[in-house]
XYZ file of C-alpha atoms in Angstrom:
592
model
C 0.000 0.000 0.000
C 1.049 3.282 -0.353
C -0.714 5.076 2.246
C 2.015 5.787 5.026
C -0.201 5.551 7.955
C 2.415 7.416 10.310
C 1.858 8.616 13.487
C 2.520 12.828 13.273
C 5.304 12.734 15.365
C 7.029 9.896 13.312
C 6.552 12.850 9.763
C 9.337 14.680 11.446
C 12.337 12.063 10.426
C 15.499 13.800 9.178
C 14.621 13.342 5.424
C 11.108 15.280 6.348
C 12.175 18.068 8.646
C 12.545 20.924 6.776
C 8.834 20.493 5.942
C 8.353 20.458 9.391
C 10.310 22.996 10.052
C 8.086 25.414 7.768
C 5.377 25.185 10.172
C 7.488 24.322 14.032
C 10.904 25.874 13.290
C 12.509 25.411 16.843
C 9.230 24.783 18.451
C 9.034 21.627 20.647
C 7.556 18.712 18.854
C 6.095 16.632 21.893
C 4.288 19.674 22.921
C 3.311 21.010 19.871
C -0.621 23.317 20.077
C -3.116 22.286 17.259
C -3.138 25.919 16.124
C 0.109 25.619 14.057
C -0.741 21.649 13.375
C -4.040 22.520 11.654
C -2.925 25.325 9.739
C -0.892 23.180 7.897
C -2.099 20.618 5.331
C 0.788 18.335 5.521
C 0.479 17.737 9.504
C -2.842 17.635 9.177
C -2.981 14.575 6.547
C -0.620 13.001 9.011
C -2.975 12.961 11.863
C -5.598 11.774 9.339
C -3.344 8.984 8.650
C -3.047 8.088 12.209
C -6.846 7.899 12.384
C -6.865 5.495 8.954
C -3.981 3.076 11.158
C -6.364 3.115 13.882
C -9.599 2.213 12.520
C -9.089 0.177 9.367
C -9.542 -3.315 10.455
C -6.783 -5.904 9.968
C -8.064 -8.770 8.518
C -10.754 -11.143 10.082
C -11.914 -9.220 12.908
C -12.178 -10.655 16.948
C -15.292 -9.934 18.520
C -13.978 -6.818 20.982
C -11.473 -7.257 23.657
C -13.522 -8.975 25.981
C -14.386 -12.738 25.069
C -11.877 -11.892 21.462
C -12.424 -14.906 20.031
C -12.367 -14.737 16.114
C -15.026 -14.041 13.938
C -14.639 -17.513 12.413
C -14.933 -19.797 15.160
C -18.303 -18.530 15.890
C -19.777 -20.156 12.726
C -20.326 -23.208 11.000
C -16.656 -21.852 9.268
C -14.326 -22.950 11.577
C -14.344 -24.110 15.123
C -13.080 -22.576 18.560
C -14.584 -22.181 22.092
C -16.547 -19.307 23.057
C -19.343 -18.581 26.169
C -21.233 -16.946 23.273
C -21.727 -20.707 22.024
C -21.668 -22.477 25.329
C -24.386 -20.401 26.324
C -22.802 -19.241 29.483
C -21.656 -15.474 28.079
C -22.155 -12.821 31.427
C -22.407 -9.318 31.809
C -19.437 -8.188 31.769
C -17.643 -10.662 29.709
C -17.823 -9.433 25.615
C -18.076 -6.483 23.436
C -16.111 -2.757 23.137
C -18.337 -0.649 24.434
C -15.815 0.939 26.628
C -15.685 1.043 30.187
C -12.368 2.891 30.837
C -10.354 5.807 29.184
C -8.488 3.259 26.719
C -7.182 5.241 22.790
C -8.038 1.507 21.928
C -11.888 0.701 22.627
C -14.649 2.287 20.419
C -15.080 5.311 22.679
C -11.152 5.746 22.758
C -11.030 6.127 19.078
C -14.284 8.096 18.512
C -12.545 10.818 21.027
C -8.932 11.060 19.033
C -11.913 11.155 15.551
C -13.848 14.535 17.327
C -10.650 16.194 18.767
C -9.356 16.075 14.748
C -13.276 16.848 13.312
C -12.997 19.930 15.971
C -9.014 20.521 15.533
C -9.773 21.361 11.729
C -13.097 22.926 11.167
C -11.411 25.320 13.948
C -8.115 25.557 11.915
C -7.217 27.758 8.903
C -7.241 25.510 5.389
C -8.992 26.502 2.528
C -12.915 25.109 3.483
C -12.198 22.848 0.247
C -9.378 20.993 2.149
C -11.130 21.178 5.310
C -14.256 19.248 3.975
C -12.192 16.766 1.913
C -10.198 15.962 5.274
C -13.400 16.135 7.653
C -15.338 14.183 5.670
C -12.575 10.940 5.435
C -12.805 11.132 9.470
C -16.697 11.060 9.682
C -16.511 8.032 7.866
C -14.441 6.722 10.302
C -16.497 7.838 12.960
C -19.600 6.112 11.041
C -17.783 3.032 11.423
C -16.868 2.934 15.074
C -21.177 3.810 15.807
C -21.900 0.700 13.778
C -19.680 -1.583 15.379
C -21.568 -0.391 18.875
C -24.995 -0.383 17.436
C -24.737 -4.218 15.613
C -23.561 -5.016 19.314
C -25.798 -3.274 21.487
C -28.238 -1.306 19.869
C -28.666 2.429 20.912
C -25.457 3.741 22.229
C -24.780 7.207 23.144
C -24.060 9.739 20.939
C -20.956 11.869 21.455
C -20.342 14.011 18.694
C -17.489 16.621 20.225
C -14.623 15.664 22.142
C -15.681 15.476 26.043
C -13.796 17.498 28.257
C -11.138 15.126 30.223
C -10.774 16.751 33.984
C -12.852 17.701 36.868
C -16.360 17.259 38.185
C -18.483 19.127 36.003
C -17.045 17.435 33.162
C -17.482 14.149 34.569
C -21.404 15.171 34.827
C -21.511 16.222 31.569
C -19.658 13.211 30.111
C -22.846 11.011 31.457
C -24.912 10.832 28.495
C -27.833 8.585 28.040
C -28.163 5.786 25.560
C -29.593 7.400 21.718
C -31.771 5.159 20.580
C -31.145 2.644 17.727
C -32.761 4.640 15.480
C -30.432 7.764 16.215
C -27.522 5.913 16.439
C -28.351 4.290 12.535
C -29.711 8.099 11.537
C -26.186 9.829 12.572
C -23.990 7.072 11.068
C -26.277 7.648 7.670
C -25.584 11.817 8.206
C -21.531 10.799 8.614
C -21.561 8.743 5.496
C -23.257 10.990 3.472
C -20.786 13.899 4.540
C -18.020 11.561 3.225
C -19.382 10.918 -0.004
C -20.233 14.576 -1.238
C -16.748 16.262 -0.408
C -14.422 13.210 -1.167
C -13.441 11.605 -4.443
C -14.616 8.753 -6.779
C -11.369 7.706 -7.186
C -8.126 9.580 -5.634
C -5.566 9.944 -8.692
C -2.040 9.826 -6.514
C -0.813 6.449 -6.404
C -0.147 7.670 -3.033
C -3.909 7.603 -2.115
C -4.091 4.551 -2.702
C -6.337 3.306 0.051
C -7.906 6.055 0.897
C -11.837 6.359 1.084
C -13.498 7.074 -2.164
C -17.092 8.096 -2.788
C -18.037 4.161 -3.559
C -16.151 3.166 -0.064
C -18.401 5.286 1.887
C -21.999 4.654 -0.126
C -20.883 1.094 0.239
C -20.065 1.016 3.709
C -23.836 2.714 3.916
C -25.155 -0.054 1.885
C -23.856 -2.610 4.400
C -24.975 -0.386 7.361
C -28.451 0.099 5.629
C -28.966 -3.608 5.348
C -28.585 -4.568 8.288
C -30.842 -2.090 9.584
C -33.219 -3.683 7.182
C -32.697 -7.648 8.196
C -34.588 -9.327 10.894
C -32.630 -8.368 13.793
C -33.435 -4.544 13.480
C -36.281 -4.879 11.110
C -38.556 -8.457 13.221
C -41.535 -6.595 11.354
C -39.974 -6.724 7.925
C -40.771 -2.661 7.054
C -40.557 -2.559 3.319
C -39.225 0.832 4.074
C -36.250 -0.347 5.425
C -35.551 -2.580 2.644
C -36.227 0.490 0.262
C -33.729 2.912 1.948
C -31.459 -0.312 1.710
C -31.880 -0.739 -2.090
C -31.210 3.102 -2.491
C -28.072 3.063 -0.423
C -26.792 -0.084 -2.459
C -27.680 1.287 -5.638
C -25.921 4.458 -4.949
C -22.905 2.652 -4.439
C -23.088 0.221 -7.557
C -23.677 3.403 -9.695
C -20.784 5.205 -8.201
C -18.198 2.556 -8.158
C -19.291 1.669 -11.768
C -18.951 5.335 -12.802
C -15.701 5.350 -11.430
C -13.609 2.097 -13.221
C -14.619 -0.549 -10.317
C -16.079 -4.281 -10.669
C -15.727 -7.516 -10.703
C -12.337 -9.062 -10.848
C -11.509 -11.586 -13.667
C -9.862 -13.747 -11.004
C -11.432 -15.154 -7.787
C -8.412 -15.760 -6.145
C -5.618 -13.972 -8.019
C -7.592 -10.581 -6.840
C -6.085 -10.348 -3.660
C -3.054 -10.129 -5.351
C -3.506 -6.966 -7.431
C -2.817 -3.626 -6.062
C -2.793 -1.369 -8.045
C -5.973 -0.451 -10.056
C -7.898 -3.470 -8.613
C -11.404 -3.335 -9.823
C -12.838 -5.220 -7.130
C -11.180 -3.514 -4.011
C -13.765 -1.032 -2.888
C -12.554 -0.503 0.979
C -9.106 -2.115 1.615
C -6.619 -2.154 4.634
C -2.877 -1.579 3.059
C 0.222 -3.316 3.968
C 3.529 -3.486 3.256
C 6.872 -6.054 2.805
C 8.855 -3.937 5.232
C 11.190 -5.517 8.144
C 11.857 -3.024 10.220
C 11.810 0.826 9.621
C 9.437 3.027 10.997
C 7.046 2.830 7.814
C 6.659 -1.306 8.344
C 2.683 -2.437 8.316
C 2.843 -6.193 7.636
C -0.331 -8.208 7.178
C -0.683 -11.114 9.967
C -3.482 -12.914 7.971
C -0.897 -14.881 5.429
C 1.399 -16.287 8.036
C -1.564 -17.273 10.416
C -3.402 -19.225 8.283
C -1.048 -21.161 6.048
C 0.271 -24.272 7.688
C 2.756 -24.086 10.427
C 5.643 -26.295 8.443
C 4.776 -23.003 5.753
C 5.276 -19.964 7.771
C 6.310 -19.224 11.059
C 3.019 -19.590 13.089
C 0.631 -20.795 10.724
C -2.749 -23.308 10.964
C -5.480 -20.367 11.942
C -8.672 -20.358 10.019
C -8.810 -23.787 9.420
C -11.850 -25.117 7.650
C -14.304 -27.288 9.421
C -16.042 -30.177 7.503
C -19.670 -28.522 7.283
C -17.932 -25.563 5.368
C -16.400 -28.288 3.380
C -19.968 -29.705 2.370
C -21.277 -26.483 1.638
C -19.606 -25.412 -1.306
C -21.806 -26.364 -4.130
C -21.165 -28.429 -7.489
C -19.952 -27.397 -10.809
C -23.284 -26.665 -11.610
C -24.390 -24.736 -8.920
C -26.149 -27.478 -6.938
C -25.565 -28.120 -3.514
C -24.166 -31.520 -2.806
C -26.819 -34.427 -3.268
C -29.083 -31.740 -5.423
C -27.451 -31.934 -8.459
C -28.616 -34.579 -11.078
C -25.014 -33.689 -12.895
C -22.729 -34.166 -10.767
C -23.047 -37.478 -7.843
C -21.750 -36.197 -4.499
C -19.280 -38.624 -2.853
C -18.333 -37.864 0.537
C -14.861 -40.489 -0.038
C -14.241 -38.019 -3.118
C -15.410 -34.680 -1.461
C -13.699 -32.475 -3.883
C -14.571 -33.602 -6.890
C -16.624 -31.815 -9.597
C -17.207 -28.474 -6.550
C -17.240 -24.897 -7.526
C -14.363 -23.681 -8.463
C -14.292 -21.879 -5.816
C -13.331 -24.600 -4.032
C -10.054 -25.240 -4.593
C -9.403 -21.717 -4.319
C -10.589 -21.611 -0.658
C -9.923 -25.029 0.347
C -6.403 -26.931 0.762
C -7.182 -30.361 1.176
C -5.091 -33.848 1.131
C -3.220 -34.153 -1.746
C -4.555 -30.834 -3.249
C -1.916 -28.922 -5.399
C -1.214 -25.935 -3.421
C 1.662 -23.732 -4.698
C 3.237 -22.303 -1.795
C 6.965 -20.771 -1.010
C 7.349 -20.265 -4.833
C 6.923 -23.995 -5.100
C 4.755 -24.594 -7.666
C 4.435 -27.921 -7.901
C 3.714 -28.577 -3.978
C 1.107 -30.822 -2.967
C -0.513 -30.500 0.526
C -1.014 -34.078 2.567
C -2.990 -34.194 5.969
C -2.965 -37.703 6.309
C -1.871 -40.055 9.031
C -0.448 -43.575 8.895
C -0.352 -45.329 12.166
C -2.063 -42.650 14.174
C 0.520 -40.391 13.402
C 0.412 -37.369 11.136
C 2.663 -36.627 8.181
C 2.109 -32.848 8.768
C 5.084 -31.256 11.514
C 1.778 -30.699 12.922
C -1.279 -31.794 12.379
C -4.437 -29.545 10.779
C -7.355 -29.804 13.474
C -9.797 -30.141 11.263
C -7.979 -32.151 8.077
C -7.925 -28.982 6.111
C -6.752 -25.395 5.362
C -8.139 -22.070 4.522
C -5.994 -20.987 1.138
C -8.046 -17.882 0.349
C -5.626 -14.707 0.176
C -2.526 -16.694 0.600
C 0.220 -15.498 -1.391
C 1.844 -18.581 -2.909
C 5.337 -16.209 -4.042
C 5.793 -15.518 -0.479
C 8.405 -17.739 1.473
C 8.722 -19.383 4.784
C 11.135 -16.826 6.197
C 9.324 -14.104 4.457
C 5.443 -14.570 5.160
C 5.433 -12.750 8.629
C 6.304 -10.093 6.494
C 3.920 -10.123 3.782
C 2.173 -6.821 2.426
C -0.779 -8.274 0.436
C -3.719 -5.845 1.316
C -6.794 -6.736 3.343
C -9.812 -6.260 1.433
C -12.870 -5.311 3.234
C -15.504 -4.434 0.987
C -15.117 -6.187 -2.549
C -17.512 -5.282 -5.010
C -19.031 -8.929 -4.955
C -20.219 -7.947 -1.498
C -22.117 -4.780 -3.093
C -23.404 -6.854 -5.426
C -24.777 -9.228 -3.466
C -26.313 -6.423 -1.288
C -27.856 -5.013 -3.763
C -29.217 -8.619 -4.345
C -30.441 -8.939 -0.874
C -32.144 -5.444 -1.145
C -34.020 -6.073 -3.906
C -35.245 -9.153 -2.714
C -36.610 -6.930 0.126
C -38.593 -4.767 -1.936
C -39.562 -7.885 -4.298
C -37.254 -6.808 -7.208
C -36.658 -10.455 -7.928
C -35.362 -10.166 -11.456
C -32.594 -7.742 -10.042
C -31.594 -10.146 -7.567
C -31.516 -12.891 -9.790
C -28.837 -10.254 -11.787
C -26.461 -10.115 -9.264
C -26.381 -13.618 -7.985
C -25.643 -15.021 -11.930
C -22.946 -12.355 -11.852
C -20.766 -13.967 -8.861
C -21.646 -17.355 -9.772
C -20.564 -16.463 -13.441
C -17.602 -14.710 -12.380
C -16.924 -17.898 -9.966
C -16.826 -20.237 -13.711
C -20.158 -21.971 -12.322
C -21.392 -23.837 -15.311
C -24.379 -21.558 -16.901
C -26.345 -24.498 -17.850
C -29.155 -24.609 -20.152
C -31.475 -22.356 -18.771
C -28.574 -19.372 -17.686
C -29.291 -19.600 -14.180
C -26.133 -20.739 -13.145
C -27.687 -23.518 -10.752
C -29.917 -21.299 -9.478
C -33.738 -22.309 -8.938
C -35.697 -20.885 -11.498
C -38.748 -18.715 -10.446
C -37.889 -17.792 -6.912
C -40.330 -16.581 -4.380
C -38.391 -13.740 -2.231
C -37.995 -16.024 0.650
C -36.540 -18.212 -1.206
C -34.088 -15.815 -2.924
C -33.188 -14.479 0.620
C -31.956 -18.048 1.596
C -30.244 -18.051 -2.065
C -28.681 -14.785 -1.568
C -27.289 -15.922 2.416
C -26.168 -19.306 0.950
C -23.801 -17.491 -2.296
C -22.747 -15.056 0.721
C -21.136 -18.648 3.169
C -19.350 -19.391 -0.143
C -17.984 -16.105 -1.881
C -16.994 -14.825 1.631
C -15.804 -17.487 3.528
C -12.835 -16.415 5.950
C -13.652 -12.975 5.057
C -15.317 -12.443 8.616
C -18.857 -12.050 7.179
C -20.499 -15.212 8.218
C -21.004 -14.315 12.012
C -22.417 -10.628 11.189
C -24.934 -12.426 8.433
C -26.236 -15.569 10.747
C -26.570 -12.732 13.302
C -28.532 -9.825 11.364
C -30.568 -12.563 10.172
C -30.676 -14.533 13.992
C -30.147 -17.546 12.442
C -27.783 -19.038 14.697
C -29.940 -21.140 16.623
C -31.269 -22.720 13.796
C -28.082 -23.176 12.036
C -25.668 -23.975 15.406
C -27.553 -24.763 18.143
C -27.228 -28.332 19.432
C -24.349 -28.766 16.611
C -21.051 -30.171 17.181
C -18.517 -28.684 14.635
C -16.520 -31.735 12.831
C -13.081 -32.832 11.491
C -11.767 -34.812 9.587
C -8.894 -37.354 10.119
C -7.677 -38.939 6.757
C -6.057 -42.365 7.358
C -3.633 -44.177 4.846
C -4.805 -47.797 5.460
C -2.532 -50.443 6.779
C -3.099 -53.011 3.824
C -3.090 -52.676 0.206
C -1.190 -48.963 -0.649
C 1.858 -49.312 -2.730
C 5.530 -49.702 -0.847
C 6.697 -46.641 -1.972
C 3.312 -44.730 -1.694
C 5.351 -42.338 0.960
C 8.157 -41.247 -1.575
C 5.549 -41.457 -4.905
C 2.314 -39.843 -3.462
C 3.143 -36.775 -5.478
C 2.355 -38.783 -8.317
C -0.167 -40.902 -7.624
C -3.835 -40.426 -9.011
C -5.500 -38.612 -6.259
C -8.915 -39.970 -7.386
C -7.340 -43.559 -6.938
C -5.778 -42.720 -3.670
C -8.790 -41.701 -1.937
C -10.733 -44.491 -3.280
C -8.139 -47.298 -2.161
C -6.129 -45.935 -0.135
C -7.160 -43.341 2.752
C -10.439 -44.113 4.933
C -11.892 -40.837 6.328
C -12.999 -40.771 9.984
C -14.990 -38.141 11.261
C -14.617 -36.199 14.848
C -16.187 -33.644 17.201
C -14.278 -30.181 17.043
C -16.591 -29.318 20.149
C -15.833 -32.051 22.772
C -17.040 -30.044 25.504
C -20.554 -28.499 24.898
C -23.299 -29.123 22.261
C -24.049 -25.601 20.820
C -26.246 -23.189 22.665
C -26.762 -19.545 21.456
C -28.843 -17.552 23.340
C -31.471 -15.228 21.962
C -30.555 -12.849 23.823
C -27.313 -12.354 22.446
C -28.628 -10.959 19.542
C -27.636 -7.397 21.786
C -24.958 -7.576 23.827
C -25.025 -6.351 27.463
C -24.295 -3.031 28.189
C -21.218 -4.058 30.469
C -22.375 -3.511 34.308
C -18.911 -1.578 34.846
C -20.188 0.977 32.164
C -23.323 1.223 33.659
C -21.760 1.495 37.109
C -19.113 4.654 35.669
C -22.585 6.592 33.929
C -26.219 6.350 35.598
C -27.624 7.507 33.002
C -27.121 3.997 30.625
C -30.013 1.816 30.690
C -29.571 -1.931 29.778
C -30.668 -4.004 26.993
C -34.473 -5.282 27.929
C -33.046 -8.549 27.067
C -30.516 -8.638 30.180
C -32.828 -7.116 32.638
C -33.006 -3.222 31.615
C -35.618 -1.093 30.317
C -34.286 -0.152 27.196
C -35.201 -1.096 23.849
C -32.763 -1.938 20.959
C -35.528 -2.049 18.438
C -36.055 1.160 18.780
C-alpha cells in the first residue's frame, strides 16, 4: 500500500524536517498546540493517517477485547470455544463498548476522531481541504457507531470531544443511551458527509487506500442492510428494505462510474494492487522488516500451515464448510442430477471456488514459490505426516500469497480487502429481494456465480432455482454469501442480522476430519511417490476418512438474547444515566 499511515510525530524524520520545520521551526515537537498543526495541510494529513492506522480493520476481525475470540470460530466456518456458544456469556464478559479511558476501545477512538473533526473545522485551510479531510474522518467515525450499534443497539451519541478533567465534566460526560434509530440516523448523516466532499477515485498512487465516494456509499449499503434484516427490522418494514436498495444502488452506480467491478480472477484478486477493480474498501500493507514505515499483514502467516510460515494453521476449515460449497453446476451436494456427491471423493466436480478456498489432502497448493507442492494431511499409524497436524484435516488458502516464502510470510504486504464489489453486489441482491425486485436479484447472484466459472447451464441460471419466491431468494442470496466470503469475517455478522444461529448452530457439534492411509493394500513406496499418484485412486483405495467432534465439551447453545450484547455492568456502574438491553434485565429497547 502506499498510504504511510504514520503517526505525526514519526513525519518529522530527518529526510522530512525541513517540511516540518516550515510550520514548528525550533518549536518543541512533543508539545506542539493544534493551532500551528491545523494550519498546515501536511500535519494535518498526518494525523488523518493516524486515524486510517487506527480504525481500518486488519483482517478477520475478533469480537472486541472482551471474550476476542475470532469471527470464524463462531460459525459453521471454523471451530473454537466461546461462552457466546456455550451459552454461558455474562455481563461483563464481551463487546467494546468501553468502560475505561483506553485510545483503543470504540469510545477511545471516537474521542482522538472529534478532537481532529474539531481541531480542523477550527483551523485555517482553505474550506475545500477542510471538507475533503473532515469528511474521510466522519466516515471513520460512522464506522466505530456501527460496530456499537450491531452489538448493542442504541449507544450514546458523542459528537465533540468530552472534556477530560474535573467534576463538572465528569457530569456532563454522562450521556444517556440514543436510541437505535439515532444511532443508525447519525452514522447515515456521517456517510453521506463523506461521499459529497471526497473523491470517486483519488488519482495519486499515493492515495491509494484512501476512502473514495463508492467506499463510503458502500459502507452505507452494508450499514443500511442490516438495519433492514430481521434483527433490526422483526416486522420486515418494506421501508427499510427500500432505503437499503437506495443506499446499495448508490454505491453500484458510483463505483461503476468510477472504473470498479468484478475481478476476472477469484483468487488472483487479492493479489492486485494497483488499479484493482474489485477492491472497494481495503486495509494496506507493506513487505517492510523493520523501519518506521513497516505495516505487515498477519493474515498470510496465520493461516497457512505451520511447516509453511512461522506460526501458521489459523482459520482452518471445518467439515460442514467443506460440504457447503456447491457443485460445478451450482447445486448443492446431493441436489445436483449432474454431478453425484461422494463424501470419499469430497472435492470432486465443486465450484471452483473450491479449490481456491480449500487446501485439502493431496490438493496442489503452490506455496513458497513452489509450484508444484502438494498438501497431505494424512496419518499412517495414528501419526500425522504434517510437523503438525491440521485440526480439522484442512486449510483455509483464500488470500494466501503462494510467491511468499517461509522466512518471508510474517512479512507479507498483500492488502486486506474489506468491501469487494461482490459484497455490493450481493447487497444489492439482498435489497431487492426486500422490496420484491426479484429479477434484479436474480442479476447479481448469476454475476458472482458467473464470475466464480459456475457452469451456466441450459437455462442461464447458473444452478440457481428458477422462479424464486423472495424467501426463497433471501436463503439463495445468504447461501452465495457462506461461499464467496468465507474467511472474510462475514459469516457471524450475516447468521446474526438474520438470527439464524440457533437454527443453524444450536445443538451442533462442529466436525473434522482425520484422513487415514490404510494399513493393507497402498503401494511400498506410496510415501516417496504420493506426489504422483492419481488422487482420485488414492482416496478411493487408499485413505479411509474418519470423522470427529471439534466441540468435545458443549453441544451448541446460542442464546437469543445475544442478539444485543449487554451493556457491560462496569459501564453502567461509571454513567447512571445507561439503561440496559431489555433482554438482560433493563428497560431499554434496541428495536427502537
Amino acid at each position: 500500500m502506499k498510504l504511510s499511515h504514520k503517526f505525526l510525530l514519526a513525519f518529522c524524520a530527518p529526510l522530512a524536517l525541513t517540511g516540518c520545520m516550515k510550520v514548528l521551526d525550533k518549536t518543541d515537537l512533543n508539545s506542539t498546540s493544534g493551532d500551528l498543526i491545523f494550519k498546515d495541510s501536511v500535519l494535518t494529513q498526518m494525523n488523518l493517517d493516524y486515524i486510517y492506522d487506527q480504525n481500518l480493520p486488519a483482517g478477520i476481525p475478533t469480537l472486541g477485547p472482551g471474550t476476542a475470540p475470532s469471527i470464524t470460530t463462531l460459525t459453521d466456518e471454523s471451530y473454537g470455544e466461546s461462552k457466546l456458544l456455550e451459552g454461558s456469556l455474562l455481563v461483563n464478559e464481551v463487546g467494546d463498548f468501553g468502560t475505561k479511558l483506553d485510545p483503543t476501545n470504540n469510545y477511545g477512538k471516537i474521542r482522538v476522531i472529534n478532537m481532529f473533526l474539531s481541531d480542523v473545522k477550527n483551523g485555517t485551510l482553505p474550506q475545500f481541504t477542510k471538507n475533503k479531510l473532515r469528511s474521510q474522518a466522519q466516515f471513520f467515525r460512522a464506522w466505530r457507531y456501527f460496530d456499537l450499534v450491531r452489538l448493542y443497539g442504541g449507544v450514546p451519541l458523542v459528537l465533540t470531544p468530552l472534556a477530560a478533567v474535573g467534576v463538572e465534566a465528569r457530569e456532563l460526560a454522562f450521556l444517556p443511551r440514543n436510541t437505535t434509530a439515532e444511532t443508525f440516523t447519525q452514522i447515515v448523516k456521517d456517510l453521506d458527509s463523506t461521499i459529497a466532499s471526497v473523491p470517486g477515485r483519488w488519482t495519486s498512487a499515493n492515495d491509494w487506500g484512501r476512502i473514495t465516494k463508492g467506499s463510503a456509499a458502500a459502507f452505507k449499503g452494508r450499514v443500511l442492510l442490516t438495519a433492514a434484516s430481521p434483527q433490526f427490522n422483526p416486522t420486515d418494514d418494506v421501508a427499510k428494505w427500500q432505503a437499503s436498495y437506495d443506499a446499495n444502488k448508490q454505491a453500484y452506480d458510483l463505483l461503476t462510474t468510477n472504473g470498479y467491478g468484478l475481478h476476472a480472477s477469484f483468487d488472483q484478486l487479492w493479489f492486485q494492487e494497483v488499479n484493482n477493480p474489485e477492491a472497494v474498501l481495503l486495509t494496506g500493507y507493506n513487505t517492510a522488516t523493520g523501519d518506521q514505515t513497516r505495516k505487515n499483514n498477519g493474515y498470510d502467516n496465520a493461516t497457512r500451515p505451520s511447516y509453511a510460515g512461522t506460526a501458521g494453521g489459523s482459520n482452518q476449515p471445518s467439515w460442514e464448510m467443506v460440504k457447503a460449497f456447491p457443485m460445478l453446476d451450482g447445486k448443492k451436494p446431493g441436489e445436483s442430477t449432474k454431478y453425484t456427491y461422494k463424501e470419499q471423493l469430497f472435492y470432486k466436480n465443486r465450484d471452483p471456488r473450491f479449490d481456491k478456498t480449500i487446501a485439502y489432502n493431496g490438493v496442489n497448493w503452490p506455496l513458497n514459490g513452489n509450484t508444484a507442492n502438494k498438501v497431505w494431511t494424512y496419518y499412517v499409524g495414528g501419526k500425522t505426516v504434517e510437523a503438525k497436524a491440521s485440526n480439522t484435516g484442512f486449510y483455509t488458502r483464500k488470500a494466501i500469497n503462494p510467491t511468499v516464502s517461509i522466512g518471508d510470510a510474517q512479512y507479507s504486504g498483500t492488502d486486506w480487502i474489506e468491501i469487494r464489489f461482490a459484497e455490493v453486489l450481493l447487497n444489492l441482491a439482498e435489497s431487492a429481494a426486500g422490496i420484491n425486485k426479484l429479477d434484479d436479484a436474480y442479476t447479481q447472484l448469476k454475476a458472482i456465480r458467473k464470475r466464480a466459472g459456475i457452469e451456466a447451464g441450459t437455462d442461464g441460471l447458473y444452478g440457481l432455482k428458477a422462479n424464486m419466491t423472495r424467501a426463497e431468494l433471501f436463503d439463495a442470496i445468504l447461501y452465495e454469501r457462506q461461499i464467496e466470503f468465507a474467511f472474510e469475517g462475514k459469516r457471524f455478522w450475516d447468521l446474526r442480522r438474520w438470527k439464524l444461529i440457533e437454527k443453524t448452530l444450536n445443538g451442533t457439534r462442529r466436525t473434522g476430519v482425520t484422513i487415514n492411509l490404510k494399513t493393507t493394500g497402498v503401494p511400498a513406496d506410496f510415501a516417496t511417490n504420493r506426489d504422483n499418484v492419481n488422487l482420485d485412486l488414492a482416496y478411493t483405495d487408499y485413505f479411509t476418512l474418519v470423522f470427529k467432534q471439534l466441540d468435545t465439551k458443549y453441544a451448541i447453545t446460542w442464546k437469543p438474547e445475544y442478539y444485543y450484547f449487554p451493556i457491560p455492568q462496569s459501564a453502567i456502574d461509571n454513567n447512571p444515566k445507561l439503561i440496559q438491553n431489555n433482554t438482560w434485565g433493563g428497560a431499554f429497547d434496541p428495536l427502537k
